[in-house]
Short mmCIF file of C-alpha atoms in Angstrom, two decimals:
data_model
loop_
_atom_site.label_atom_id
_atom_site.label_comp_id
_atom_site.label_asym_id
_atom_site.label_seq_id
_atom_site.Cartn_x
_atom_site.Cartn_y
_atom_site.Cartn_z
CA VAL A 1 -5.79 -22.52 63.72
CA ASP A 2 -4.94 -25.32 61.20
CA GLU A 3 -1.82 -24.28 59.34
CA LYS A 4 -2.85 -26.49 56.39
CA ASN A 5 -5.79 -24.10 55.65
CA VAL A 6 -3.76 -20.89 55.99
CA ILE A 7 -2.84 -19.14 52.91
CA SER A 8 -0.26 -16.35 53.12
CA ILE A 9 -0.95 -13.26 50.74
CA LYS A 10 1.98 -10.92 49.83
CA THR A 11 1.06 -7.27 50.20
CA SER A 12 1.95 -6.97 46.56
CA GLU A 13 -0.69 -9.41 45.70
CA LEU A 14 -3.33 -7.41 47.70
CA VAL A 15 -5.61 -4.41 46.42
CA PHE A 16 -6.99 -2.66 49.45
CA LEU A 17 -10.26 -0.87 48.57
CA LYS A 18 -10.94 1.64 51.35
CA PHE A 19 -12.73 4.83 52.09
CA SER A 20 -10.55 7.68 53.38
CA ASP A 21 -10.31 8.49 57.08
CA PRO A 22 -8.64 11.62 58.10
CA ALA A 23 -7.69 10.06 61.53
CA ASN A 24 -6.01 7.13 59.99
CA PRO A 25 -5.28 7.35 56.35
CA PHE A 26 -3.26 3.91 56.22
CA ARG A 27 -6.27 1.94 57.23
CA GLY A 28 -9.42 3.77 56.22
CA LYS A 29 -12.82 3.60 57.55
CA GLY A 30 -16.14 2.00 56.28
CA THR A 31 -19.23 3.94 56.23
CA LEU A 32 -20.84 1.69 58.99
CA SER A 33 -18.13 2.44 61.16
CA ALA A 34 -18.76 6.00 60.86
CA ALA A 35 -22.52 5.73 61.70
CA ALA A 36 -21.95 3.03 64.59
CA LEU A 37 -23.01 5.23 67.21
CA THR A 38 -26.35 6.21 65.48
CA VAL A 39 -26.80 2.57 64.32
CA ASP A 40 -26.31 1.39 67.97
CA LEU A 41 -28.85 3.77 69.16
CA ASP A 42 -31.39 2.47 66.65
CA ASN A 43 -30.66 -1.05 67.62
CA TYR A 44 -31.07 -0.16 71.32
CA ALA A 45 -34.49 1.23 70.70
CA GLU A 46 -35.46 -1.70 68.27
CA ASP A 47 -34.80 -4.03 71.25
CA TRP A 48 -36.45 -2.02 73.84
CA ASN A 49 -39.62 -2.15 71.51
CA LYS A 50 -39.25 -5.62 71.16
CA ARG A 51 -39.12 -6.31 74.91
CA PHE A 52 -42.00 -4.05 75.50
CA PHE A 53 -44.16 -6.13 73.24
CA PHE A 54 -42.74 -9.36 74.48
CA ASN A 55 -42.84 -8.77 78.41
CA ALA A 56 -43.53 -5.16 78.73
CA ALA A 57 -40.11 -4.57 79.18
CA ARG A 58 -40.68 -3.42 82.87
CA PRO A 59 -43.28 -4.46 85.65
CA ASP A 60 -46.82 -3.16 85.36
CA MET A 61 -47.22 -3.11 89.13
CA VAL A 62 -44.99 -3.00 92.30
CA LEU A 63 -46.35 -4.85 95.51
CA SER A 64 -45.08 -3.20 98.59
CA THR A 65 -45.56 -3.94 102.43
CA ASP A 66 -44.14 -2.89 105.86
CA GLN A 67 -43.71 -6.61 106.94
CA LYS A 68 -40.78 -8.61 106.23
CA MET A 69 -41.10 -11.27 103.74
CA SER A 70 -38.96 -14.31 103.50
CA GLU A 71 -37.61 -15.43 100.07
CA LYS A 72 -39.97 -18.25 100.13
CA GLN A 73 -42.90 -16.04 100.62
CA LYS A 74 -41.49 -13.86 97.65
CA LYS A 75 -41.37 -16.78 95.70
CA ASP A 76 -44.65 -18.19 96.29
CA LEU A 77 -46.16 -14.92 95.82
CA ARG A 78 -44.54 -14.33 92.30
CA SER A 79 -45.41 -18.11 91.35
CA ASP A 80 -49.09 -17.47 92.63
CA ILE A 81 -49.31 -14.11 90.35
CA ASN A 82 -48.07 -15.91 87.27
CA ARG A 83 -50.58 -18.65 87.70
CA LEU A 84 -53.45 -16.74 88.38
CA TYR A 85 -53.04 -13.57 86.24
CA LYS A 86 -50.60 -14.19 83.49
CA GLY A 87 -51.85 -14.72 80.07
CA LYS A 88 -54.64 -13.40 78.08
CA ASN A 89 -56.94 -15.60 79.40
CA ASN A 90 -56.51 -14.30 82.93
CA ALA A 91 -56.54 -10.69 81.88
CA HIS A 92 -58.65 -8.29 83.96
CA LYS A 93 -59.17 -10.61 87.23
CA THR A 94 -59.56 -9.06 90.39
CA MET A 95 -56.30 -9.60 92.73
CA VAL A 96 -56.95 -10.14 96.27
CA LEU A 97 -53.86 -9.25 98.69
CA GLU A 98 -53.17 -10.10 102.31
CA SER A 99 -50.45 -9.53 104.91
CA GLY A 100 -50.63 -5.75 104.47
CA LEU A 101 -49.76 -5.92 100.72
CA LYS A 102 -50.37 -2.93 98.51
CA ALA A 103 -50.55 -2.67 94.79
CA GLU A 104 -48.85 0.29 92.96
CA PRO A 105 -49.02 0.84 89.22
CA PHE A 106 -45.68 1.31 87.64
CA SER A 107 -46.09 3.33 84.77
CA LEU A 108 -43.72 4.55 82.02
CA SER A 109 -45.06 5.14 78.65
CA GLN A 110 -43.43 4.67 75.41
CA LYS A 111 -44.39 8.26 74.51
CA ASP A 112 -42.58 9.57 77.46
CA MET A 113 -39.41 7.76 76.16
CA GLU A 114 -40.03 9.18 72.63
CA TYR A 115 -38.64 6.11 71.01
CA LEU A 116 -40.67 6.72 67.86
CA GLU A 117 -39.36 10.17 67.32
CA GLN A 118 -35.75 8.86 68.22
CA GLN A 119 -36.08 5.91 65.59
CA LYS A 120 -37.36 8.46 62.98
CA PHE A 121 -34.21 10.77 63.70
CA SER A 122 -31.76 7.68 63.65
CA LEU A 123 -33.16 6.75 60.23
CA THR A 124 -32.80 10.07 58.78
CA LYS A 125 -29.44 10.30 60.21
CA ILE A 126 -28.07 6.80 58.81
CA LEU A 127 -29.78 7.43 55.21
CA ALA A 128 -27.98 10.78 55.08
CA ILE A 129 -24.58 9.14 56.23
CA PHE A 130 -24.95 6.69 53.45
CA ARG A 131 -26.25 9.31 50.98
CA VAL A 132 -29.26 7.37 50.22
CA PRO A 133 -32.73 9.19 49.55
CA LYS A 134 -35.91 8.00 51.26
CA SER A 135 -37.61 7.02 47.94
CA ILE A 136 -34.56 4.48 47.15
CA VAL A 137 -35.43 2.38 50.25
CA GLY A 138 -39.05 2.45 49.67
CA ILE A 139 -40.13 5.34 52.08
CA SER A 140 -43.15 7.15 50.53
CA ASP A 141 -43.62 9.77 53.41
CA ASP A 142 -43.40 13.30 51.57
CA VAL A 143 -42.34 11.71 48.39
CA ASN A 144 -44.01 12.24 45.09
CA LEU A 145 -43.22 11.15 41.46
CA ALA A 146 -41.09 14.47 41.04
CA ASN A 147 -38.81 14.26 44.19
CA ALA A 148 -38.57 10.57 43.61
CA LYS A 149 -37.20 10.92 40.15
CA ILE A 150 -34.69 13.60 41.65
CA GLY A 151 -33.70 11.13 44.41
CA GLU A 152 -33.01 8.53 42.07
CA TYR A 153 -30.85 10.93 39.85
CA VAL A 154 -28.94 12.42 43.00
CA PHE A 155 -28.43 8.69 44.59
CA ALA A 156 -26.84 7.58 40.95
CA LYS A 157 -24.65 10.95 40.72
CA TRP A 158 -23.67 11.50 44.15
CA THR A 159 -23.71 8.11 45.80
CA ILE A 160 -23.14 5.02 43.05
CA ARG A 161 -20.90 7.04 40.49
CA PRO A 162 -18.25 8.16 43.10
CA LYS A 163 -18.08 4.63 44.56
CA LEU A 164 -17.48 3.22 41.10
CA GLU A 165 -15.21 5.95 40.25
CA ARG A 166 -13.20 5.01 43.58
CA ILE A 167 -13.48 1.39 42.72
CA VAL A 168 -12.11 1.62 39.13
CA ALA A 169 -9.41 4.22 39.73
CA GLN A 170 -7.82 1.73 42.41
CA LEU A 171 -8.04 -1.13 40.33
CA ASN A 172 -6.35 0.80 37.22
CA GLU A 173 -3.67 2.05 39.45
CA PHE A 174 -2.86 -1.20 41.54
CA TYR A 175 -4.54 -4.11 39.94
CA LEU A 176 -3.79 -3.85 36.16
CA PRO A 177 0.00 -3.16 36.67
CA MET A 178 -0.09 -6.73 37.92
CA PHE A 179 -0.45 -8.34 34.60
CA THR A 180 1.93 -7.79 31.66
CA GLY A 181 0.54 -6.42 28.37
CA THR A 182 -2.03 -4.28 30.13
CA GLU A 183 -0.26 -0.83 29.36
CA ASN A 184 -2.96 0.38 27.07
CA MET A 185 -5.85 -1.23 28.97
CA PHE A 186 -8.20 0.36 31.61
CA PHE A 187 -11.17 -0.56 33.43
CA ALA A 188 -14.49 1.64 33.02
CA PHE A 189 -18.06 1.41 33.73
CA ASP A 190 -21.38 2.60 32.20
CA ASN A 191 -22.51 5.87 33.65
CA PRO A 192 -25.28 4.95 36.03
CA VAL A 193 -26.88 8.53 36.21
CA PRO A 194 -30.16 8.68 34.25
CA GLN A 195 -30.08 11.27 31.58
CA ASP A 196 -32.63 14.12 31.69
CA VAL A 197 -34.59 13.65 28.51
CA THR A 198 -36.49 16.83 28.86
CA ALA A 199 -33.26 18.74 29.23
CA ARG A 200 -31.52 17.25 26.42
CA THR A 201 -34.64 17.56 24.28
CA ALA A 202 -34.82 21.37 25.00
CA LYS A 203 -31.04 21.61 24.46
CA TYR A 204 -31.05 20.15 20.72
CA ASP A 205 -34.39 22.01 20.04
CA SER A 206 -32.41 25.28 20.73
CA ALA A 207 -29.48 23.88 18.70
CA LEU A 208 -31.18 23.21 15.85
CA GLY A 209 -33.57 26.56 16.04
CA LYS A 210 -30.51 28.70 16.41
CA GLY A 211 -28.32 26.98 14.01
CA TRP A 212 -25.29 26.08 16.14
CA MET A 213 -25.64 22.41 15.66
CA THR A 214 -26.60 20.45 12.58
CA PRO A 215 -29.24 17.76 12.26
CA ASN A 216 -26.73 15.12 11.82
CA GLU A 217 -24.70 16.25 14.76
CA VAL A 218 -28.03 15.99 17.02
CA ARG A 219 -28.52 12.60 15.62
CA ALA A 220 -24.93 11.54 16.37
#
């Protein structure tokens, strides 16, 4: 490391924004770290599917024989098979075997491995860990207008607003005091939670009808 490019930062100059970690409260733990195992499983499933479509991820056929084959014979056999049968233009050609070779299909279907169900489970679990409803990421399965609106409300109330509250609270406690003249200042944010217009309208209708609010109070 070039020492000329190294900048030393004192702990008093650093505001450490972190999520709590019961096992290590001094360091904290990110959401992705908590979801690491599930994310790894999903990545492995994606990689397997990629290899399946790229090169089947396994041999489709096994050639066996009772005779002893030299390394050169094995190499030549693989070369001949690739030359004669590999690629879409050589599909469905008849293979002729010699020297007692027998061809046995090697079958292991994706359905047996249940990768699709595994990925669906991983998706649901990852979304739950990050507290993100399906509709927020554009997944329309079992989603209609009503529960999409509820999803937006829940996401803003239980995911976005708590994150903003945590960041603002730490900035107010550790960042503002670094500057003089900020004793009466504080950071704040606009509430991201969408208001329930129907509920508010019903409330004010009831308030005006039963007389426990005045028209001016409702306007305000």
